[in-house]
Amino acid sequence: SQQEMIIAGLQPETAYSITVAAYTMKGDGARSKPKVVTTKGAVPGKPILSVHQTEENTLLVKWEPPLDAEGQVLGYRLQFGRKDVDPLATLEFSAQEDKYIAPSIHKGATYVFKLAVKSRAGFGEEAVQELTTPEDIPKGYPQILEASNVTSMSVQFGWLPPVLAERNGAIVKYTVAYREAGSPGNLLEKDLPPSPENSYTLNGLKPNTAYDVKIRAHTSKGPGPYSPTVQYRTFQLDQGRTYRFLLPLSPCVRGWCREARELERSGRAQPGS
C-alpha cells in the first residue's frame, strides 16, 4: 500500500535518475520513465570567527571558511552590535573577503558578532563571538529634565542618563550637587543609586530662594563631568493659615460649640467652618 519513500545517503549537488515499477506474483511490470532529480547543496557548517580590539574605538573581525566547505562558499553574512541594543547591523561580504573593522566602538560595552557562510543551499550555522570593552569614567553627563515639582520647601526633578556612546560602562550611581544660588558656600552632595525613575526630591529648602542644581554619573572607574547647572526657585511661604474643624450639628456636647465660638472670635478659625 506504500506509494512514497525517502532515499537517504545521497551526495549533495548530484543528479540521480529514479524509476518506479510495480510487480505481482508473476514478476515486474514496465518501469516508469526516468525522473532526474538533483539534490541540493549541503548547508555549510560554522566558519572560524575571531574578534580582537585594535585601536581605542575599533574592533577587528576575522574569519575563515569551514574545513568541509571547500568550493561551496558564495559569501558571508555578518551581524554585529551592542548586545543590549536591537537590532544588530547586518553586512554581507564576498567569498574572497576575510576581515572587517568595526568602527565607533563604545567603552564598557559588550558586543556580539554572528557570522554565517552563504552557499547555494542558503546560509549555514552561525559562529558567535562576544567581546566586552574595558570601562572608563563617563565622558558625558546626565540631562536634567525640564519638568519639575516645586513647593515652598522642596524641589523634585528627574534626569536621563548620559547618552549611550558617552556612558563608558554601567552606571553604578549618581551624585546630585546643590546650593543656594550665589552662595559662596560648598556644594551639598547626595549619592543616589540608579533606578528606573531617576528622580530625586530636595527637601528642607528655604522658601522663595533660588537653588543651583547639577548632577553627574559614575561607573566603576569613577565619576564623570557634572551637567550644566539648572536653577530652581522655591515658592514663597503662605503666611495665612486656615484651621478647619468638623463640629457636630446638634446638640452641642462636651463644650464644642463654646470652643468653636471662641476660635471664631480669636480669628483662629473661619466663621462657618
Short mmCIF file of N, CA, C and O in Angstrom, two decimals, residues 122-192:
data_model
loop_
_atom_site.label_atom_id
_atom_site.label_comp_id
_atom_site.label_asym_id
_atom_site.label_seq_id
_atom_site.Cartn_x
_atom_site.Cartn_y
_atom_site.Cartn_z
N GLY A 122 21.84 28.06 0.82
CA GLY A 122 21.44 29.09 1.78
C GLY A 122 22.54 29.35 2.79
O GLY A 122 23.71 28.99 2.58
N PHE A 123 22.16 30.00 3.88
CA PHE A 123 23.12 30.32 4.94
C PHE A 123 23.24 29.16 5.91
O PHE A 123 22.24 28.53 6.29
N GLY A 124 24.47 28.89 6.31
CA GLY A 124 24.73 27.81 7.24
C GLY A 124 24.61 28.25 8.69
O GLY A 124 24.13 29.34 9.00
N GLU A 125 25.11 27.40 9.58
CA GLU A 125 25.05 27.67 11.00
C GLU A 125 25.96 28.85 11.36
O GLU A 125 27.04 29.00 10.80
N GLU A 126 25.49 29.67 12.30
CA GLU A 126 26.25 30.87 12.67
C GLU A 126 27.33 30.56 13.69
O GLU A 126 27.12 29.78 14.63
N ALA A 127 28.48 31.19 13.52
CA ALA A 127 29.51 31.23 14.56
C ALA A 127 29.29 32.51 15.36
O ALA A 127 29.04 33.57 14.77
N VAL A 128 29.36 32.43 16.68
CA VAL A 128 29.06 33.58 17.55
C VAL A 128 30.24 33.88 18.44
O VAL A 128 30.82 32.97 19.06
N GLN A 129 30.61 35.15 18.52
CA GLN A 129 31.67 35.61 19.42
C GLN A 129 31.19 36.87 20.14
O GLN A 129 30.48 37.69 19.56
N GLU A 130 31.56 37.00 21.42
CA GLU A 130 31.27 38.20 22.19
C GLU A 130 32.56 38.81 22.71
O GLU A 130 33.52 38.08 22.99
N LEU A 131 32.56 40.14 22.82
CA LEU A 131 33.73 40.83 23.36
C LEU A 131 33.26 42.03 24.17
O LEU A 131 32.40 42.80 23.70
N THR A 132 33.81 42.18 25.38
CA THR A 132 33.46 43.30 26.24
C THR A 132 34.65 44.25 26.31
O THR A 132 35.76 43.85 26.66
N THR A 133 34.43 45.51 25.99
CA THR A 133 35.49 46.51 26.03
C THR A 133 35.67 47.03 27.45
O THR A 133 34.72 47.04 28.24
N PRO A 134 36.87 47.47 27.81
CA PRO A 134 37.10 47.97 29.18
C PRO A 134 36.29 49.23 29.48
O PRO A 134 36.03 50.05 28.61
N GLU A 135 35.90 49.36 30.76
CA GLU A 135 35.16 50.55 31.20
C GLU A 135 36.10 51.73 31.39
O GLU A 135 37.32 51.58 31.50
N ASP A 136 35.49 52.92 31.47
CA ASP A 136 36.21 54.15 31.76
C ASP A 136 35.24 55.06 32.51
O ASP A 136 34.05 54.74 32.67
N ILE A 137 35.71 56.20 33.00
CA ILE A 137 34.80 57.14 33.62
C ILE A 137 33.87 57.70 32.54
O ILE A 137 34.23 57.75 31.35
N PRO A 138 32.64 58.09 32.89
CA PRO A 138 31.73 58.61 31.87
C PRO A 138 32.31 59.83 31.16
O PRO A 138 32.92 60.70 31.80
N LYS A 139 32.13 59.86 29.86
CA LYS A 139 32.56 61.02 29.08
C LYS A 139 31.49 62.11 29.07
O LYS A 139 31.80 63.30 28.96
N GLY A 140 30.23 61.70 29.17
CA GLY A 140 29.12 62.65 29.13
C GLY A 140 28.46 62.80 30.49
O GLY A 140 28.82 62.13 31.46
N TYR A 141 27.48 63.66 30.55
CA TYR A 141 26.77 63.95 31.80
C TYR A 141 25.28 63.66 31.64
O TYR A 141 24.75 63.63 30.52
N PRO A 142 24.58 63.42 32.76
CA PRO A 142 23.13 63.23 32.69
C PRO A 142 22.44 64.52 32.26
O PRO A 142 22.97 65.63 32.43
N GLN A 143 21.24 64.38 31.73
CA GLN A 143 20.44 65.53 31.30
C GLN A 143 19.29 65.71 32.27
O GLN A 143 18.42 64.84 32.39
N ILE A 144 19.27 66.86 32.97
CA ILE A 144 18.16 67.16 33.88
C ILE A 144 16.94 67.55 33.06
O ILE A 144 17.03 68.40 32.16
N LEU A 145 15.81 66.92 33.36
CA LEU A 145 14.58 67.16 32.60
C LEU A 145 13.95 68.50 33.01
O LEU A 145 14.09 68.96 34.14
N GLU A 146 13.23 69.10 32.06
CA GLU A 146 12.59 70.39 32.33
C GLU A 146 11.46 70.26 33.35
O GLU A 146 11.25 71.16 34.17
N ALA A 147 10.71 69.18 33.28
CA ALA A 147 9.58 69.02 34.19
C ALA A 147 10.07 68.90 35.63
O ALA A 147 11.04 68.21 35.91
N SER A 148 9.41 69.59 36.55
CA SER A 148 9.79 69.55 37.96
C SER A 148 8.56 69.82 38.82
O SER A 148 7.54 70.31 38.33
N ASN A 149 8.67 69.52 40.10
CA ASN A 149 7.60 69.77 41.06
C ASN A 149 8.20 70.59 42.20
O ASN A 149 9.00 70.09 42.99
N VAL A 150 7.83 71.86 42.26
CA VAL A 150 8.44 72.80 43.21
C VAL A 150 7.39 73.23 44.23
O VAL A 150 6.25 73.54 43.88
N THR A 151 7.78 73.24 45.52
CA THR A 151 6.95 73.78 46.59
C THR A 151 7.76 74.87 47.30
O THR A 151 8.83 75.27 46.83
N SER A 152 7.25 75.34 48.43
CA SER A 152 7.97 76.38 49.17
C SER A 152 9.21 75.84 49.87
O SER A 152 10.11 76.61 50.21
N MET A 153 9.29 74.50 50.05
CA MET A 153 10.42 73.95 50.79
C MET A 153 11.05 72.73 50.12
O MET A 153 11.90 72.06 50.73
N SER A 154 10.67 72.44 48.87
CA SER A 154 11.23 71.26 48.21
C SER A 154 11.23 71.44 46.70
O SER A 154 10.47 72.24 46.15
N VAL A 155 12.10 70.68 46.04
CA VAL A 155 12.17 70.63 44.58
C VAL A 155 12.34 69.18 44.17
O VAL A 155 13.28 68.51 44.61
N GLN A 156 11.43 68.69 43.35
CA GLN A 156 11.54 67.34 42.79
C GLN A 156 11.88 67.45 41.31
O GLN A 156 11.23 68.21 40.57
N PHE A 157 12.89 66.71 40.85
CA PHE A 157 13.30 66.77 39.45
C PHE A 157 13.77 65.38 39.02
O PHE A 157 14.07 64.51 39.82
N GLY A 158 13.84 65.18 37.70
CA GLY A 158 14.30 63.91 37.15
C GLY A 158 15.39 64.16 36.11
O GLY A 158 15.66 65.30 35.73
N TRP A 159 15.98 63.07 35.63
CA TRP A 159 17.07 63.21 34.66
C TRP A 159 17.16 61.96 33.79
O TRP A 159 16.62 60.91 34.11
N LEU A 160 17.87 62.10 32.69
CA LEU A 160 18.19 61.00 31.80
C LEU A 160 19.67 60.65 31.95
O LEU A 160 20.48 61.55 32.19
N PRO A 161 20.04 59.39 31.82
CA PRO A 161 21.47 59.04 31.93
C PRO A 161 22.25 59.62 30.76
O PRO A 161 21.66 60.07 29.76
N PRO A 162 23.58 59.64 30.84
CA PRO A 162 24.38 60.09 29.69
C PRO A 162 24.03 59.27 28.45
O PRO A 162 23.60 58.12 28.55
N VAL A 163 24.20 59.87 27.29
CA VAL A 163 23.90 59.14 26.05
C VAL A 163 24.77 57.89 25.98
O VAL A 163 25.86 57.83 26.56
N LEU A 164 24.29 56.88 25.27
CA LEU A 164 24.90 55.56 25.28
C LEU A 164 26.39 55.60 24.91
O LEU A 164 27.22 54.94 25.53
N ALA A 165 26.73 56.40 23.90
CA ALA A 165 28.11 56.44 23.44
C ALA A 165 29.06 57.08 24.45
O ALA A 165 30.28 56.92 24.35
N GLU A 166 28.51 57.81 25.45
CA GLU A 166 29.35 58.54 26.40
C GLU A 166 29.26 57.99 27.83
O GLU A 166 29.83 58.56 28.74
N ARG A 167 28.57 56.86 28.02
CA ARG A 167 28.48 56.29 29.37
C ARG A 167 29.77 55.59 29.77
O ARG A 167 30.17 55.60 30.93
N ASN A 168 30.40 54.91 28.82
CA ASN A 168 31.68 54.22 29.06
C ASN A 168 31.57 53.12 30.11
O ASN A 168 32.54 52.82 30.81
N GLY A 169 30.39 52.53 30.23
CA GLY A 169 30.21 51.43 31.17
C GLY A 169 28.86 51.51 31.85
O GLY A 169 28.03 52.38 31.54
N ALA A 170 28.64 50.60 32.79
CA ALA A 170 27.39 50.58 33.54
C ALA A 170 27.40 51.68 34.60
O ALA A 170 28.38 51.85 35.33
N ILE A 171 26.31 52.44 34.68
CA ILE A 171 26.19 53.50 35.69
C ILE A 171 25.91 52.85 37.04
O ILE A 171 24.93 52.13 37.20
N VAL A 172 26.78 53.11 38.02
CA VAL A 172 26.62 52.50 39.34
C VAL A 172 26.00 53.46 40.35
O VAL A 172 25.43 53.02 41.35
N LYS A 173 26.10 54.76 40.11
CA LYS A 173 25.44 55.74 40.99
C LYS A 173 25.48 57.12 40.34
O LYS A 173 26.19 57.35 39.36
N TYR A 174 24.67 58.02 40.91
CA TYR A 174 24.65 59.43 40.51
C TYR A 174 24.98 60.30 41.73
O TYR A 174 24.73 59.89 42.87
N THR A 175 25.52 61.46 41.49
CA THR A 175 25.76 62.44 42.55
C THR A 175 25.02 63.72 42.20
O THR A 175 25.28 64.33 41.15
N VAL A 176 24.09 64.13 43.07
CA VAL A 176 23.37 65.40 42.93
C VAL A 176 24.07 66.42 43.81
O VAL A 176 24.33 66.17 44.99
N ALA A 177 24.39 67.59 43.24
CA ALA A 177 25.05 68.66 43.99
C ALA A 177 24.17 69.92 43.89
O ALA A 177 23.68 70.25 42.80
N TYR A 178 24.00 70.63 45.03
CA TYR A 178 23.14 71.82 45.01
C TYR A 178 23.58 72.79 46.11
O TYR A 178 24.25 72.42 47.07
N ARG A 179 23.18 74.04 45.95
CA ARG A 179 23.39 75.08 46.97
C ARG A 179 22.55 76.29 46.58
O ARG A 179 22.04 76.39 45.46
N GLU A 180 22.43 77.24 47.51
CA GLU A 180 21.71 78.47 47.21
C GLU A 180 22.44 79.22 46.09
O GLU A 180 23.68 79.30 46.09
N ALA A 181 21.68 79.76 45.17
CA ALA A 181 22.27 80.49 44.05
C ALA A 181 23.03 81.70 44.58
O ALA A 181 22.53 82.46 45.42
N GLY A 182 24.26 81.86 44.09
CA GLY A 182 25.07 83.00 44.51
C GLY A 182 25.75 82.81 45.84
O GLY A 182 26.49 83.69 46.29
N SER A 183 25.55 81.67 46.50
CA SER A 183 26.15 81.44 47.81
C SER A 183 27.61 81.00 47.64
O SER A 183 27.93 80.18 46.78
N PRO A 184 28.51 81.54 48.46
CA PRO A 184 29.92 81.12 48.36
C PRO A 184 30.20 79.79 49.06
O PRO A 184 31.30 79.28 49.01
N GLY A 185 29.19 79.24 49.71
CA GLY A 185 29.39 78.01 50.46
C GLY A 185 29.64 76.82 49.56
O GLY A 185 29.46 76.85 48.34
N ASN A 186 30.07 75.73 50.19
CA ASN A 186 30.34 74.50 49.45
C ASN A 186 29.05 73.86 48.96
O ASN A 186 27.97 74.03 49.54
N LEU A 187 29.17 73.11 47.88
CA LEU A 187 28.03 72.37 47.36
C LEU A 187 27.65 71.24 48.30
O LEU A 187 28.52 70.59 48.90
N LEU A 188 26.36 71.02 48.46
CA LEU A 188 25.87 69.87 49.19
C LEU A 188 25.70 68.74 48.18
O LEU A 188 25.08 68.92 47.13
N GLU A 189 26.25 67.56 48.50
CA GLU A 189 26.21 66.44 47.56
C GLU A 189 25.43 65.28 48.16
O GLU A 189 25.49 65.01 49.36
N LYS A 190 24.71 64.58 47.28
CA LYS A 190 23.93 63.41 47.67
C LYS A 190 24.15 62.32 46.63
O LYS A 190 23.89 62.51 45.44
N ASP A 191 24.63 61.14 47.07
CA ASP A 191 24.83 60.00 46.17
C ASP A 191 23.55 59.19 46.08
O ASP A 191 22.91 58.89 47.11
N LEU A 192 23.18 58.82 44.85
CA LEU A 192 21.94 58.10 44.62
C LEU A 192 22.20 56.88 43.74
O LEU A 192 22.96 56.96 42.78
#
